[in-house]
């Protein structure tokens, strides 16, 4: 974040980034997407899946190349149902 702030607070136009290739962790992408929106910087993330980043009002310039957590859960449930699974358990470790 410090480096991003330094790059965008310069008067040297050629050094100012025009986009951010996002972080892998959603928590980092949330911070950089919020800051990027203030500086009109598009952010594309290949790995951040948090549904918090789906809020286009808060993160209007954020995009991803992978589905959000909601986008992966529904197809998985459909697949399990097609296999005849009656009960499903999801284990989560933070």
Backbone as a ProteinNet text record, in pm:
[ID]
protein_1_A
[PRIMARY]
XXXXXXXXXXXXXXXXXXXXXXXXXXXXXXXXXXXXXXXXXXXXXXXXXXXXXXXXXXXXXXXXXXXXXXXXXXXXXXXXXXXXXXXXXXXXXX
[TERTIARY]
82.9	0	87.1	193.4	282.1	340.9	382	439.4	334.7	213	105.8	78	73.6	51.6	166.1	289.8	404.4	397.2	360.5	353.4	243.8	132.3	19.3	21.9	108.3	118	232.5	286.6	398	347.2	427.6	395.1	449.5	531.1	589.8	489.5	427.9	319.2	361.1	482.9	521.4	532.9	540	552.9	419.9	313.6	184.5	123.4	87.7	28	-112.5	-155.1	-290	-382.1	-327.1	-407.3	-327.2	-399.1	-336.2	-367.3	-264.8	-287.2	-290.2	-407.8	-439.5	-364.2	-384.4	-323.1	-396.9	-334	-397.8	-493.6	-465.7	-551.2	-660	-781.4	-894.6	-877.7	-821.5	-806	-715	-614.3	-525.2	-597	-670.1	-743.1	-849.4	-910.8	-1011.1	-947.2	-829.9	-760	-715.8	-653.5	-602.4	-715.8	-826.3	-940.6	-1006.5	-1015.8	-1073.7	-985.6	-856.4	-764.2	-761.8	-759.8	-759.1	-881.2	-995.6	-1117.6	-1105.6	-1038.5	-1017.7	-924.8	-833.8	-734.3	-767.8	-887.8	-930.4	-839.2	-800.5	-716.8	-798.9	-804	-869.9	-785	-849.6	-777.7	-837	-750.5	-790.4	-720.1	-796.1	-737.6	-763.7	-658.6	-677	-713.8	-703.8	-722.4	-817	-852	-936.4	-1081.3	-1138.4	-1272.8	-1376.3	-1340.4	-1434.1	-1556.7	-1673.6	-1797.1	-1808.5	-1729.2	-1728.7	-1687.6	-1603.2	-1555.6	-1660.2	-1773.9	-1883	-1960.5	-1940.3	-2012.9	-1959.5	-2029.6	-1984.6	-1996.4	-2077.5	-2083.9	-1956.8	-1903.4	-1784	-1655.2	-1657	-1538.2	-1572.6	-1601.1	-1649.7	-1546.5	-1419.7	-1315.8	-1247.1	-1308.6	-1250	-1309.1	-1223.2	-1266.9	-1182.4	-1232.5	-1157.5	-1167.8	-1076.6	-1075.8	-1114.8	-1167.3	-1209.5	-1344.3	-1433.7	-1563.3	-1546.2	-1643	-1642.8	-1680.6	-1673.2	-1709.1	-1852.2	-1943.3	-2080.9	-2087.1	-2003.6	-2003.8	-1949.2	-1874.6	-1823.6	-1908.4	-1978.8	-2058.8	-2180.8	-2251.9	-2375.2	-2350.2	-2253.1	-2227.7	-2184.7	-2110.7	-2070.3	-2191.7	-2284.9	-2406.7	-2487.7	-2494.8	-2565.6	-2498.6	-2366.5	-2293.1	-2319.8	-2312.3	-2338.1	-2481.4	-2577.7	-2717.3	-2731.5	-2658.4	-2666.4	-2608	-2519.3	-2463.4	-2553.2	-2662.3	-2755.6	-2717.9	-2632.2	-2592.5	-2710.5	-2748.6	-2858.7	-2811.6	-2688.6	-2633.7	-2495.2	-2470.5	-2341.6	-2290	-2161.7	-2095.6	-1980.9	-1965.8	-1855.2	-1769.3	-1641.6	-1549	-1468.3	-1453	-1380.1	-1272.4	-1156.9	-1046.9	-998.2	-996.1	-953.5	-806
-118	0	124	122.8	240.1	272.1	169.2	192.4	246.8	197.4	247	394.2	430.3	570.9	657.3	609.9	686.6	706.1	602.8	612.5	706.7	707.9	789.2	931	960.7	1095.7	1175.5	1128.1	1197.2	1295.9	1393.8	1490.4	1445.7	1341	1291	1199.4	1249.7	1180	1042.7	1028.2	900.5	788.9	820.8	718	677.1	746.4	716.1	594.1	490.7	371.1	400.7	324	341.7	227.8	121.5	8.1	-70.4	-152.2	-237.6	-381.5	-464.8	-608.2	-658.9	-704.5	-722.4	-830.8	-826.1	-919.9	-1052.9	-1152.2	-1282.2	-1289.6	-1215.2	-1218.3	-1113.1	-1153.3	-1061.3	-943	-966.5	-857.5	-748.4	-785.6	-687	-618.5	-695.8	-637.7	-539.4	-564.3	-471.7	-335.9	-336.3	-210	-140	-213.6	-151	-108.7	-182.9	-145.5	-17.8	-4.7	116.9	237.2	224	333.3	360.6	254.1	269.5	343.8	319.1	389.6	539.8	576	718.1	783.8	704.7	757	722.2	671.3	631	525.6	427.9	317.3	189.4	129.4	0	-105.7	-202.5	-314.3	-443.9	-532.6	-665.5	-765	-856.4	-956.6	-1097.2	-1178.3	-1315.6	-1414.1	-1372.7	-1469	-1425.6	-1300.4	-1252.8	-1293.4	-1368.4	-1423.9	-1371.3	-1279.6	-1229.8	-1167	-1199.1	-1140.3	-991.6	-944.8	-801.2	-718.3	-775	-703.1	-696.9	-764.1	-758.2	-626.8	-549.9	-424.1	-317.5	-298.1	-203.5	-57.8	-29.7	106.9	141.6	43.6	67.1	44.6	-51.2	-85.2	-80.4	38.2	47.3	9.7	14.9	-12.8	-146.7	-232.5	-363.3	-468.7	-553.2	-666.2	-787.5	-902.9	-1025.6	-1123.3	-1217	-1319.8	-1455.8	-1456.3	-1578.9	-1548.8	-1646.1	-1618.4	-1584.1	-1508.3	-1480.4	-1607.8	-1602.2	-1719.2	-1763.6	-1668.1	-1703.3	-1774.9	-1731.2	-1788	-1929	-1971.4	-2108.4	-2200.3	-2145.9	-2229.2	-2288.7	-2207.8	-2255.6	-2369.9	-2360	-2473.8	-2599.8	-2582.9	-2698.9	-2769.9	-2691.9	-2751.9	-2822.2	-2763.3	-2826.5	-2957.3	-2959.2	-3081.3	-3190.1	-3155.2	-3253.6	-3307.2	-3219.9	-3263.5	-3358.3	-3331.1	-3419.1	-3556.7	-3565.3	-3693.7	-3764.4	-3699.4	-3759.1	-3739	-3644.7	-3617.6	-3555.1	-3615.9	-3565	-3470	-3486.4	-3404.9	-3355.4	-3229.7	-3169.5	-3094.3	-3110.7	-3036	-2956.4	-2834.9	-2752.1	-2716.3	-2746.8	-2713.7	-2592	-2498.3	-2375.5	-2352.9	-2315.9	-2278.6	-2141.7	-2047.3	-1912.3	-1895.6
0	0	0	79.3	85.6	-51.7	-124.8	-257.5	-354	-344	-430.1	-402.1	-275.1	-238.7	-291.3	-276	-325.5	-477.2	-550	-695.7	-742.6	-672.2	-717.3	-663.1	-569	-514.6	-577.5	-686.5	-752.3	-856.6	-887	-991.4	-1127.7	-1128.1	-1252.3	-1321.8	-1426.8	-1494.8	-1545.5	-1597.7	-1655.9	-1552.6	-1426.3	-1323.7	-1260.9	-1291.9	-1230.4	-1298.6	-1221.2	-1281.3	-1333.8	-1432.8	-1487.7	-1446.2	-1388.3	-1342.4	-1239.3	-1163.6	-1063.2	-1100.7	-1111.2	-1124.2	-981.4	-941.6	-801.3	-728	-600.7	-508.1	-508.9	-449.8	-438.4	-321.3	-217.5	-98.7	-110	-80.2	-87.9	6.7	124.7	221	166.4	90.7	29.1	-86.6	-166.3	-279.7	-233.7	-119.7	-66.8	-40	21.1	49.6	-77.5	-168.3	-289.7	-383.5	-384.5	-469	-417.3	-286.7	-229	-261.6	-243.7	-274.4	-424.5	-503.4	-648.6	-699.2	-638.4	-678.6	-653.3	-545.8	-516	-617.6	-674.9	-769.9	-915.4	-940.2	-1075	-1136.4	-1056.5	-1103.1	-1110.1	-1226.6	-1243.3	-1174.4	-1109.2	-1050.3	-1102.7	-1149	-1193.2	-1102.2	-1045	-956.2	-1009.5	-1019.2	-1065.2	-954.3	-827.4	-719.1	-607.4	-597.3	-487.1	-510	-415.4	-433.7	-335	-247.1	-146.4	-212.1	-159.5	-211.1	-176	-79.9	-46.9	-167.8	-252.1	-370.2	-481	-463.8	-561.6	-554.1	-448.8	-428.8	-524.5	-635.9	-738.5	-694	-593	-541	-464.6	-392.3	-312.1	-392.2	-484.2	-562.7	-712.5	-765.6	-904	-1010.1	-978	-1076.9	-1053.9	-972.1	-943.4	-1035.9	-1086.8	-1167.5	-1133.1	-1167	-1137.1	-1253.4	-1255.2	-1358.9	-1303.3	-1183.4	-1114.5	-1049.2	-1038.8	-974.3	-826.2	-774.1	-630.3	-555.7	-424.2	-343.1	-370	-391	-425.3	-559.4	-651.9	-786	-793.1	-691.6	-691.1	-604.3	-507	-416.2	-485.5	-562.2	-625.6	-724	-815.4	-905.1	-830.4	-720.7	-642.7	-583.2	-528.6	-473.6	-581.9	-700.9	-811.8	-851.9	-853.1	-886.8	-784.2	-655.9	-550.6	-558.8	-588.5	-603	-721.8	-830.9	-947.9	-918.2	-820	-777.2	-677.2	-638.6	-544	-398	-369.6	-230.6	-156.3	-45.2	35.3	144.9	189.1	297.8	257.2	288.3	253.2	373.9	400.6	508.5	447.5	492.4	445.1	565.8	556.6	663.3	619.5	710.5	678.9	783.4	735.5	823.6	782.2	873.6	840.5	871.8
[MASK]
++++++++++++++++++++++++++++++++++++++++++++++++++++++++++++++++++++++++++++++++++++++++++++++

